[in-house]
Short mmCIF file of C-alpha atoms in Angstrom, two decimals:
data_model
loop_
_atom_site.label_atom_id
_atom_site.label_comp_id
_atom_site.label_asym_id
_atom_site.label_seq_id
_atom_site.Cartn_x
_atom_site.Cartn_y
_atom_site.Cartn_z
CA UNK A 1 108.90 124.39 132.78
CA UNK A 2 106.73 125.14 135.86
CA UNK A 3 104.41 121.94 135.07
CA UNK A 4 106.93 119.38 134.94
CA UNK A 5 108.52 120.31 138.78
CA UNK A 6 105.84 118.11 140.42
CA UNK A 7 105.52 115.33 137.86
CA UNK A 8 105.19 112.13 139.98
CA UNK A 9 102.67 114.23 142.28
CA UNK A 10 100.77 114.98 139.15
CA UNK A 11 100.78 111.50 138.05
CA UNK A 12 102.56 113.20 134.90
CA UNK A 13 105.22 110.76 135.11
CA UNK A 14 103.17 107.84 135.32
CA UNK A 15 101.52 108.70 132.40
CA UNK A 16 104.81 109.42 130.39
CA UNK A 17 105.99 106.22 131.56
CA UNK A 18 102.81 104.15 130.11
CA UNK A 19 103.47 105.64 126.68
CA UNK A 20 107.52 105.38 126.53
CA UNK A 21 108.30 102.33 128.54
CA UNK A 22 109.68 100.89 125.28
CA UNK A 23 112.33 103.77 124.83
CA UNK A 24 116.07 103.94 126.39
CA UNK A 25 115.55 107.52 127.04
CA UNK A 26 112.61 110.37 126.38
CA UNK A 27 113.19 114.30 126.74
CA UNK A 28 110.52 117.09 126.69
CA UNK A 29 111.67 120.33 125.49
CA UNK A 30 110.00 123.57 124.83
CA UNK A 31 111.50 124.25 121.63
CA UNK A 32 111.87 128.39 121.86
CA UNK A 33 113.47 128.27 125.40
CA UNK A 34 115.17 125.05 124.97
CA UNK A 35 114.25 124.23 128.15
CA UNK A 36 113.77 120.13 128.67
CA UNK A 37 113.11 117.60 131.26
CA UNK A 38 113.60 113.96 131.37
CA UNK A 39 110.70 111.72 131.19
CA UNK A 40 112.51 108.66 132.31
CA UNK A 41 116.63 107.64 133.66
CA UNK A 42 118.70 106.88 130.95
CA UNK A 43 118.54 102.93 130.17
CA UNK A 44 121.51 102.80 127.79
CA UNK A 45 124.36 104.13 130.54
CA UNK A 46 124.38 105.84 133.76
CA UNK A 47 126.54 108.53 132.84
CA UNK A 48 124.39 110.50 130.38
CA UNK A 49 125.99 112.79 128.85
CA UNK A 50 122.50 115.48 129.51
CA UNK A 51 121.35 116.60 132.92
CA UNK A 52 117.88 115.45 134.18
CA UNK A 53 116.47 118.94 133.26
CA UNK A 54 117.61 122.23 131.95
CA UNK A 55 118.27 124.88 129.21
CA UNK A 56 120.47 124.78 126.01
CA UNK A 57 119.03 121.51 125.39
CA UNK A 58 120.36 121.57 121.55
CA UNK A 59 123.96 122.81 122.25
CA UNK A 60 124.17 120.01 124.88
CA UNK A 61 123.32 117.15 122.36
CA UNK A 62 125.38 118.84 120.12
CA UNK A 63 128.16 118.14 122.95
CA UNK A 64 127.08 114.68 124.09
CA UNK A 65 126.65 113.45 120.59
CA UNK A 66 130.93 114.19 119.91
CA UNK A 67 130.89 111.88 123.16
CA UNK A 68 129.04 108.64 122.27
CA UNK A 69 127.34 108.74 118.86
CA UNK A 70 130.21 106.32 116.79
CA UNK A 71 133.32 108.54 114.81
CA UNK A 72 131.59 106.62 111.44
CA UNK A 73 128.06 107.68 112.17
CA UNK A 74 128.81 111.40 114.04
CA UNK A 75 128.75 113.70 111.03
CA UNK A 76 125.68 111.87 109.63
CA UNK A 77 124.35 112.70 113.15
CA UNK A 78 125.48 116.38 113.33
CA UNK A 79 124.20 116.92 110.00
CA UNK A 80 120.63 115.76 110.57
CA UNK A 81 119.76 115.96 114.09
CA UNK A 82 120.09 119.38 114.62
CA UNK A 83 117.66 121.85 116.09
CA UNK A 84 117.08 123.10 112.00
CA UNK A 85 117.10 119.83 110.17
CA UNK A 86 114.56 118.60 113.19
CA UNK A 87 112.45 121.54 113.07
CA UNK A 88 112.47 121.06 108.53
CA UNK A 89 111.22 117.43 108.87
CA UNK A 90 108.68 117.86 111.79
CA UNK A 91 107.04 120.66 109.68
CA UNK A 92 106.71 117.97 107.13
CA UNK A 93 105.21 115.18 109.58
CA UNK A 94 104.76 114.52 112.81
CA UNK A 95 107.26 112.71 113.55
CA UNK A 96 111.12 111.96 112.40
CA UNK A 97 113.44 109.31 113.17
CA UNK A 98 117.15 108.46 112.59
CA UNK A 99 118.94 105.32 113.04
CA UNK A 100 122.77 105.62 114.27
CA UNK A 101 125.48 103.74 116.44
CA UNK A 102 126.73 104.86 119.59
CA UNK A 103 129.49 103.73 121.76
CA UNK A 104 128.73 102.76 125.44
CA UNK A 105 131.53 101.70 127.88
CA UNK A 106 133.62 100.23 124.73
CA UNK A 107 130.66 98.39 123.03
CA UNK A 108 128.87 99.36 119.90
CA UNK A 109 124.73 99.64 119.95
CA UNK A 110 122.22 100.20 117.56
CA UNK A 111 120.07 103.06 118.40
CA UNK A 112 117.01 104.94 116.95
CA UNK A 113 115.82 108.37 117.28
CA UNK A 114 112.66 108.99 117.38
CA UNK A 115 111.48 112.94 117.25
CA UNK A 116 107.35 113.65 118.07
CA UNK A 117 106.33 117.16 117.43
CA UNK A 118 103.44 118.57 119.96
CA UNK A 119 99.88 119.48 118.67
CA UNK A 120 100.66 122.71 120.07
CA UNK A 121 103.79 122.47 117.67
CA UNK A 122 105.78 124.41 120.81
CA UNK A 123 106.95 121.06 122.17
CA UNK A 124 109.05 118.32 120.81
CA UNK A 125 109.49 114.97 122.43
CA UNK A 126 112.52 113.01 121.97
CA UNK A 127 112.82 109.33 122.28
CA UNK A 128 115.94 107.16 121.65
CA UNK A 129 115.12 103.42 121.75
CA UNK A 130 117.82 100.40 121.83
CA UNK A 131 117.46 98.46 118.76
CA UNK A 132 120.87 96.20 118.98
CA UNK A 133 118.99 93.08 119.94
CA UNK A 134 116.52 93.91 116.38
CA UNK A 135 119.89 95.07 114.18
CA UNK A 136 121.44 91.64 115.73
CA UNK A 137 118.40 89.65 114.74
CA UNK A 138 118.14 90.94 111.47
CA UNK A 139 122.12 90.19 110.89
CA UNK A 140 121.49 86.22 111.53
CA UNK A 141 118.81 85.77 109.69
CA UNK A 142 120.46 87.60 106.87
CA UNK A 143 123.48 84.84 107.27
CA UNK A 144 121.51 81.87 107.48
CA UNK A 145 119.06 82.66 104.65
CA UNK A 146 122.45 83.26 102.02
CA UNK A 147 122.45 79.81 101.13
CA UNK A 148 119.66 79.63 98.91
CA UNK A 149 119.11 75.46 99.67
CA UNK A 150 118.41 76.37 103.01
CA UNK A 151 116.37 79.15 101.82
CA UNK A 152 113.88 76.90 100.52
CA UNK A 153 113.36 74.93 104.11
CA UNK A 154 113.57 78.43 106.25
CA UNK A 155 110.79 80.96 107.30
CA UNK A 156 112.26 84.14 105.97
CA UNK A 157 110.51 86.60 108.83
CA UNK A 158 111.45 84.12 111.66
CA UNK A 159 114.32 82.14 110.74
CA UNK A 160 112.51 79.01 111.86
CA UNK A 161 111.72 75.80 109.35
CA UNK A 162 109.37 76.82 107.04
CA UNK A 163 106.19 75.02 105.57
CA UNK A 164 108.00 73.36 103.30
CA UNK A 165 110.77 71.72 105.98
CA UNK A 166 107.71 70.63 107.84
CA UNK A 167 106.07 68.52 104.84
CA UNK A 168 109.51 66.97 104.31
CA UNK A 169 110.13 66.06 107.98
CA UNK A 170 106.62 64.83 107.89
CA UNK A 171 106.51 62.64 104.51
CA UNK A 172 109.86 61.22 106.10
CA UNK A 173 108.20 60.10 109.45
CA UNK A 174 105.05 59.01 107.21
CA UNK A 175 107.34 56.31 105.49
CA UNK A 176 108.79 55.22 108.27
CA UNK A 177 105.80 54.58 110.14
CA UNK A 178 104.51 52.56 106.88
CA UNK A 179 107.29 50.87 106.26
CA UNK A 180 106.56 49.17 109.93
CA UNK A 181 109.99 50.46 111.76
CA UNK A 182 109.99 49.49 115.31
CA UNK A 183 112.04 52.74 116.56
CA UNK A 184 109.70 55.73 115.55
CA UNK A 185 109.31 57.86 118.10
CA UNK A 186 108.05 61.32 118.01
CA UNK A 187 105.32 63.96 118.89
CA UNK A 188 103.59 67.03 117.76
CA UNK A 189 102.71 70.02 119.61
CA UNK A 190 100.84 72.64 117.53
CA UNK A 191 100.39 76.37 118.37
CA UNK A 192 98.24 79.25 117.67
CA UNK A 193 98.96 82.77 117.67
CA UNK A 194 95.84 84.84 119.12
CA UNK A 195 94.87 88.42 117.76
CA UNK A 196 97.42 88.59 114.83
CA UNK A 197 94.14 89.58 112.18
CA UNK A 198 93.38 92.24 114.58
CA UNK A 199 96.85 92.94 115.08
CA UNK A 200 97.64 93.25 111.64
CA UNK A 201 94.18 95.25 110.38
CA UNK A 202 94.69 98.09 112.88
CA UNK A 203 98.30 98.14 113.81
CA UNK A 204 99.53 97.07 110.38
CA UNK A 205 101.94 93.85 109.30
CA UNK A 206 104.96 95.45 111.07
CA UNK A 207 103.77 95.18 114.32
CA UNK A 208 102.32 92.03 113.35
CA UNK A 209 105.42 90.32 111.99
CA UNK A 210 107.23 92.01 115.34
CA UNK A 211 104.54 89.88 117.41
CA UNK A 212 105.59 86.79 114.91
CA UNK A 213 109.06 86.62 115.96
CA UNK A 214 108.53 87.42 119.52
CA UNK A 215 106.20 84.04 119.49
CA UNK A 216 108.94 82.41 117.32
CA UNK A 217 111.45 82.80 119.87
CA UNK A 218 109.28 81.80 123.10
CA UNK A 219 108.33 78.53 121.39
CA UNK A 220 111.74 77.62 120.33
CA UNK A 221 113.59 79.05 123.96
CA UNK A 222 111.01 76.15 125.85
CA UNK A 223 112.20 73.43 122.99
CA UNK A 224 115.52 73.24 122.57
CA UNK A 225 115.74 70.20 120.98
CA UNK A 226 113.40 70.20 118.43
CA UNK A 227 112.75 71.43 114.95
CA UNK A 228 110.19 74.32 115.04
CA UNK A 229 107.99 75.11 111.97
CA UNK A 230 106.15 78.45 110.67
CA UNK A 231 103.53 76.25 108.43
CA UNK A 232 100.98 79.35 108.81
CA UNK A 233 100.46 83.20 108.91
CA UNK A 234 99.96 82.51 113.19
CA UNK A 235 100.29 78.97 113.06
CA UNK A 236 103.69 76.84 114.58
CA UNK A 237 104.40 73.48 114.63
CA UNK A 238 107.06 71.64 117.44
CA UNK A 239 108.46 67.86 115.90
CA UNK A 240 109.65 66.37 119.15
CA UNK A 241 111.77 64.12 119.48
CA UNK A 242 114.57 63.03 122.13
CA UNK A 243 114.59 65.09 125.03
CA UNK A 244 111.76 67.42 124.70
CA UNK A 245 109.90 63.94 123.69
CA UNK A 246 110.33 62.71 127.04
CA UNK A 247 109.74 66.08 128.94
CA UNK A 248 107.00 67.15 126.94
CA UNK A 249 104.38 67.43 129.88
CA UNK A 250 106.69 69.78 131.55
CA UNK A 251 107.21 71.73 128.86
CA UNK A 252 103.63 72.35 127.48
CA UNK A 253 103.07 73.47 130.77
CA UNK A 254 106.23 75.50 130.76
CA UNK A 255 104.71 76.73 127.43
CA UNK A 256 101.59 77.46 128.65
CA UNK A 257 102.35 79.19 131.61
CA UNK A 258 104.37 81.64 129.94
CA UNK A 259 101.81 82.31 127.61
CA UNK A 260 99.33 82.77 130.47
CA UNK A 261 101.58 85.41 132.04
CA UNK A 262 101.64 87.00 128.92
CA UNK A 263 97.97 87.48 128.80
CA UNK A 264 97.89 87.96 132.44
CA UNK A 265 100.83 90.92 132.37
CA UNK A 266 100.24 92.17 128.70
CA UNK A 267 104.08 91.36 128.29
CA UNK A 268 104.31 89.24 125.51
CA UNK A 269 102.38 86.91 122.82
CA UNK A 270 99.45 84.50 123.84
CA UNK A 271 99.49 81.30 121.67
CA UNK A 272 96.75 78.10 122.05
CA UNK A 273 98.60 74.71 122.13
CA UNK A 274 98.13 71.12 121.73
CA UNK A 275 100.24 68.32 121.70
CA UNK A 276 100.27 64.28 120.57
CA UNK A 277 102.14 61.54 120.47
CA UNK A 278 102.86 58.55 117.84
CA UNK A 279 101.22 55.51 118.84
CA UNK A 280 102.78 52.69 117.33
CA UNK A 281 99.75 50.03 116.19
CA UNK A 282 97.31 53.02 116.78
CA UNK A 283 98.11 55.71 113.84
CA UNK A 284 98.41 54.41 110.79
CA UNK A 285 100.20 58.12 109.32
CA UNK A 286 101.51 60.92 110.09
CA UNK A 287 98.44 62.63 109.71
CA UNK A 288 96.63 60.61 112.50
CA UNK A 289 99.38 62.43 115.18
CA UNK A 290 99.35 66.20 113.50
CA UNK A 291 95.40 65.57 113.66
CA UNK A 292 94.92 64.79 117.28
CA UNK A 293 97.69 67.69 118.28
CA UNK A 294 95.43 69.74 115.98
CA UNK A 295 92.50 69.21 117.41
CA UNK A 296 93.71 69.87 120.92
CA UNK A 297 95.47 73.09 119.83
CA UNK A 298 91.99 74.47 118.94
CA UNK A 299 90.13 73.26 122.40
CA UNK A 300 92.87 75.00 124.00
CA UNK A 301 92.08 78.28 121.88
CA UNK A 302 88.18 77.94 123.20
CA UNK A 303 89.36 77.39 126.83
CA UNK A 304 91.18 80.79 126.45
CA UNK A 305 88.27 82.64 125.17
CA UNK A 306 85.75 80.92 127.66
CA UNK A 307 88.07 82.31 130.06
CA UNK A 308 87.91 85.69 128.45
CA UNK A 309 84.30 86.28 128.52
CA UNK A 310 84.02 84.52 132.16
CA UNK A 311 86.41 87.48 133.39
CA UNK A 312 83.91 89.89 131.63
CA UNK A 313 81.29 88.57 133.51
CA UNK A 314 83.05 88.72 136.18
CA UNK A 315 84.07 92.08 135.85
CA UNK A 316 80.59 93.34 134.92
CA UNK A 317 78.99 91.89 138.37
CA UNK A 318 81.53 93.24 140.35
CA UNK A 319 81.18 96.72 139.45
CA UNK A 320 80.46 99.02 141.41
CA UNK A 321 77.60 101.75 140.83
CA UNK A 322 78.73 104.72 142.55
CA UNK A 323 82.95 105.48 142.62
CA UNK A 324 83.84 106.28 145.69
CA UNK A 325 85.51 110.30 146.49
CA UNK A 326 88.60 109.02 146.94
CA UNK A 327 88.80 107.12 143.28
CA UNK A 328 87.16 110.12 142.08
CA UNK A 329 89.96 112.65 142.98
CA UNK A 330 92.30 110.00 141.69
CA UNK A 331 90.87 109.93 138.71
CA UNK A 332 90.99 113.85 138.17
CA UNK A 333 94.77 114.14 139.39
CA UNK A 334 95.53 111.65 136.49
CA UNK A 335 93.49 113.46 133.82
CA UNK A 336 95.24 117.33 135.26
CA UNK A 337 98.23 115.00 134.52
CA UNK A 338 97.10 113.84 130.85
CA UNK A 339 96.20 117.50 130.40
CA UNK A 340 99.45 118.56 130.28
CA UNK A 341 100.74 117.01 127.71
CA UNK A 342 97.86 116.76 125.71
CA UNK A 343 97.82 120.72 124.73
CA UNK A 344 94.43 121.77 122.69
CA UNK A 345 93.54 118.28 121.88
CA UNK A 346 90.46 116.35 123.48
CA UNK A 347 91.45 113.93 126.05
CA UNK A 348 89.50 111.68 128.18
CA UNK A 349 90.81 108.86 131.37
CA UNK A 350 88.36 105.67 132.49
CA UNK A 351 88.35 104.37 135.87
CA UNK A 352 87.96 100.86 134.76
CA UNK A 353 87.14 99.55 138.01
CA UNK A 354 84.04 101.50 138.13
CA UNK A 355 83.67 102.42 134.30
CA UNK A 356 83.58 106.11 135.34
CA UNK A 357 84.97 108.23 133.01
CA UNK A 358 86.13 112.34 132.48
CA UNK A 359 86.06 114.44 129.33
CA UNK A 360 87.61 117.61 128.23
CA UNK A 361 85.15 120.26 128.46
CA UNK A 362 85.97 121.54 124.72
CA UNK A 363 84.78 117.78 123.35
CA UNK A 364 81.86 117.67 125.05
CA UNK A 365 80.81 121.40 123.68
CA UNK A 366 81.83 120.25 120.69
CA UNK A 367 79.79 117.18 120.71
CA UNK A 368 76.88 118.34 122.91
CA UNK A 369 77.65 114.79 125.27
CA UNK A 370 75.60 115.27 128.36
CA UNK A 371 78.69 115.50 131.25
CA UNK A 372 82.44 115.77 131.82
CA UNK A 373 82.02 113.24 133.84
CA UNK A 374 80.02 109.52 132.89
CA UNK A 375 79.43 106.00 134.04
CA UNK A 376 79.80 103.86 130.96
CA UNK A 377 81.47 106.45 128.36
CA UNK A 378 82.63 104.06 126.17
CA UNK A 379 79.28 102.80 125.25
CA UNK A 380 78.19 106.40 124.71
CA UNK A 381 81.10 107.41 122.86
CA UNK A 382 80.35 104.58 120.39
CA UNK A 383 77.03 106.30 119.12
CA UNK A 384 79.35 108.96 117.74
CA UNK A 385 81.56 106.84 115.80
CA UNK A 386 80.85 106.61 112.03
CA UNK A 387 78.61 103.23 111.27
CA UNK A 388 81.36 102.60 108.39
CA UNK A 389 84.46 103.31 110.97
CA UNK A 390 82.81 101.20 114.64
CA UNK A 391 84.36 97.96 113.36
CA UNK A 392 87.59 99.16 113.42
CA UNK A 393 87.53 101.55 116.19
CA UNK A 394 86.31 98.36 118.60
CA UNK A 395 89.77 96.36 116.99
CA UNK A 396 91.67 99.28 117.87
CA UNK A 397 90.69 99.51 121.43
CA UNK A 398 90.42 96.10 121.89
CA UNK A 399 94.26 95.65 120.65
CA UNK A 400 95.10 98.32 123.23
CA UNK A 401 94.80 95.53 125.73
CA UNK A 402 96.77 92.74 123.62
CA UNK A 403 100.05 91.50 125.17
CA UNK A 404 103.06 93.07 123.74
CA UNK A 405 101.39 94.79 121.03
CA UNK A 406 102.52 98.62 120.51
CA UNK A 407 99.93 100.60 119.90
CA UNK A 408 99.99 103.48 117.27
CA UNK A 409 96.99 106.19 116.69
CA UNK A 410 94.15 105.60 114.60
CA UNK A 411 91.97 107.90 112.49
CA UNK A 412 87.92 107.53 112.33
CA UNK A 413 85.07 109.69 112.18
CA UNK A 414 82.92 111.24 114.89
CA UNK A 415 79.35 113.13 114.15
CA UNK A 416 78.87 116.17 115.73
CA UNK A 417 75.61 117.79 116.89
CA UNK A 418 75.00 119.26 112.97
CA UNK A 419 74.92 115.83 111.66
CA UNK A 420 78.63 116.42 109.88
CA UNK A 421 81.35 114.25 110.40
CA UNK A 422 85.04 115.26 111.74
CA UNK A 423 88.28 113.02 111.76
CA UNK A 424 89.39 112.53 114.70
CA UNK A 425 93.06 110.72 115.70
CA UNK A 426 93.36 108.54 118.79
CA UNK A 427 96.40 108.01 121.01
CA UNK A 428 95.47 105.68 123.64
CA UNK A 429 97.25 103.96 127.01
CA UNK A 430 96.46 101.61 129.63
CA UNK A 431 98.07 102.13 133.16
CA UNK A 432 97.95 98.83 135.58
CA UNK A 433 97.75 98.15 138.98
CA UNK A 434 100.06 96.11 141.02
CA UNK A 435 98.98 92.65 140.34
CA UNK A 436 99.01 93.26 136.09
CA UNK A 437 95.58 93.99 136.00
CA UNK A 438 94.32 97.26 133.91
CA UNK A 439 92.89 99.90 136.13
CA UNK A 440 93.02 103.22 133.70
CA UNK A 441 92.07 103.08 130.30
CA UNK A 442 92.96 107.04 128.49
CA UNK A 443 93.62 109.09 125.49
CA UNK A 444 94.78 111.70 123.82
CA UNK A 445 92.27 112.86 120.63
CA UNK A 446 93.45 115.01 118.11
CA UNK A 447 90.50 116.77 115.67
CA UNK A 448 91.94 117.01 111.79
#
């Protein structure tokens, strides 16, 4: 346990942080010994029922479970998250969860465990992560989709008006509008998810629907009092009327700013909006409104990506040639960091400020590259990745950097110095500087 007493000097726990942030609580432990320390403070309660760091780490959950886990759940618990029915199922896969309540200062939460198994397979990390607010939204969409009426006219992932509600909202306002009524009022404001295809091709439709609902509930927490509509896979659609009608400048920009953050921060989903209103003696439909909103929506979506590629630009001018010593011994207290954790796997750490990079010295004997350390490595690294597999190995990393995505590892193939091929699995992170922006780009890579 030696390697884990100067963590934050290390830039260990920095690291550990960047890869858990999502979890209530994360433990290392050596699994012979027992011995464990705690990645990060306990975000469920302050009085955790397991020290910081110690021995016995088994017995002690043992003890703390008969202390918070729920009196329903605590045999289930006993039974299957002990140190033998943890060790079965990790030999199985590398990984093993279990979902269970627990009781914290007199209120019931929904928590999952989430057990990783080390390469070395001497370590085991364990994660518990608070899902009450998902167990909570699963339980009212569940009640509002039993009537099967409204079933029809709701989005079943989101809980939202559906496709269907929309066309009937909209063939109602049509009518009116043609039947020459002097009080219609309303407008449309349409939105765009951005990266759900990549999303969903390298992180899978999970993650994707999670990034759904998160985008969901920011659009309908800024309109209040309006109907909002999934009509698409990424695609939302606002029917205002009343007082988000008459604040609707505010509240695009309220919309948009939050979405900008988002991109900004990497803290939540990024959506392209427009917005119209009916003009009576002007639009002779509905259609005429949705169009215009429509239409804006998508010169939104080019602003954002002009604005992508103008930061790239940016970026690319402003870098520097040479990184200075003081970066550079940064940079290789981070990767000693990464190293310990990473065991015999291949790991690497950018300096994205000047695109100077550090390899393992086993992968680059392995793949005859020409230094441990390189100025543009990612551009290298991409001449070893299989012509059939460089597609998605670009989606992956670029969905590293999507807002409130979580990333999982993906598998390609790298050719080594023979000509063969070898699989290779990626675990990837991003650590950030101050102001949101990414400064270290790193992984751990694991050779099948």
């Amino acid at each position: 346990m030696e390697d884990f007493k100067n963590v934050e000097i290390t830039g260990f726990y920095q690291i550990a942080i960047s890869l858990a942030e999502h979890f209530a609580s994360v433990y290392y432990v050596e699994i012979e010994s027992e011995n464990f320390v705690e990645f990060i403070p306990s975000k469920l309660h302050e009085k955790n029922p397991l020290p910081k760091s110690g021995t016995g780490f088994f017995d002690l959950a043992t003890v703390g479970a008969s202390k918070y886990v729920h009196p329903d759940d605590l045999e289930m618990v006993l039974k299957k998250h002990n140190k033998d029915a943890i060790l079965a199922a990790l030999s199985k896969s590398i990984s093993y969860s279990l979902s269970f309540r627990v009781i914290i200062d007199g209120k019931v939460l929904h928590v999952r465990h989430i057990d990783v198994m080390s390469e070395d397979k001497k370590h085991i990390i364990f994660c518990m992560e608070n899902v009450e607010a998902e167990y909570q939204e699963r339980e009212v969409i569940k009640k509002t989709l039993q009537s099967a009426e409204r079933m029809a006219r709701l989005d079943e992932l989101t809980g939202i008006k559906n496709k269907n509600a929309f066309f009937e909202q909209s063939k109602a306002l049509d009518e009116r509008i043609k039947s020459g009524a002097d009080d219609v009022q309303f407008g449309v404001l349409m939105c765009d998810l951005n990266n759900l295809k990549t999303i969903n091709d390298v992180m899978g439709h999970a993650v994707g629907d999670e990034v759904i609902q998160k985008t969901s509930r920011m659009i309908c927490d800024v309109f209040k009092h309006s109907p909002v509509f999934r009509i698409g896979g990424d695609e939302f659609a606002v029917l205002l009327s009343g007082k988000d009608l008459e604040e609707r400048e505010e509240l695009l920009g309220a919309l948009k700013k939050e979405s900008w953050e988002n991109k900004r921060f990497h803290s939540g989903p990024v959506v392209a909006c427009g917005m119209s209103v009916f003009e009576k003696g002007v639009d002779k439909d509905f259609s005429c409104v949705f169009q215009r909103s429509d239409k804006a929506m998508y010169l939104n979506k080019s602003e954002i990506k002009s604005h992508d590629i103008v930061e790239t630009l940016k970026k690319m001018e402003l870098l520097e040639k040479n990184i200075p010593a003081e970066r550079k011994r940064k940079l290789d207290n981070l990767f000693d960091a990464l190293l310990t954790v990473a065991g015999e796997s291949y790991i690497y750490l950018n300096d994205m400020r000047y695109d100077y990079s550090r390899w393992s010295l086993a992968l680059i004997d392995d793949f005859a590259l020409e230094s441990e350390y390189m100025y543009h490595a990612d551009l290298i690294w991409q001449r070893y990745v299989h012509t059939e597999d460089i597609e998605m190995y670009k989606n992956a990393v670029k969905l590293l950097f999507c807002p409130n995505t979580e990333w999982k590892p993906f598998c390609y193939r790298a050719r080594k110095p023979d000509g063969s091929y070898v699989l290779l699995t990626t675990r990837g992170f991003v650590l950030y500087d101050e102001t949101g922006k990414p400064e270290y780009f790193g992984g751990i890579i694991i050779k099948k």
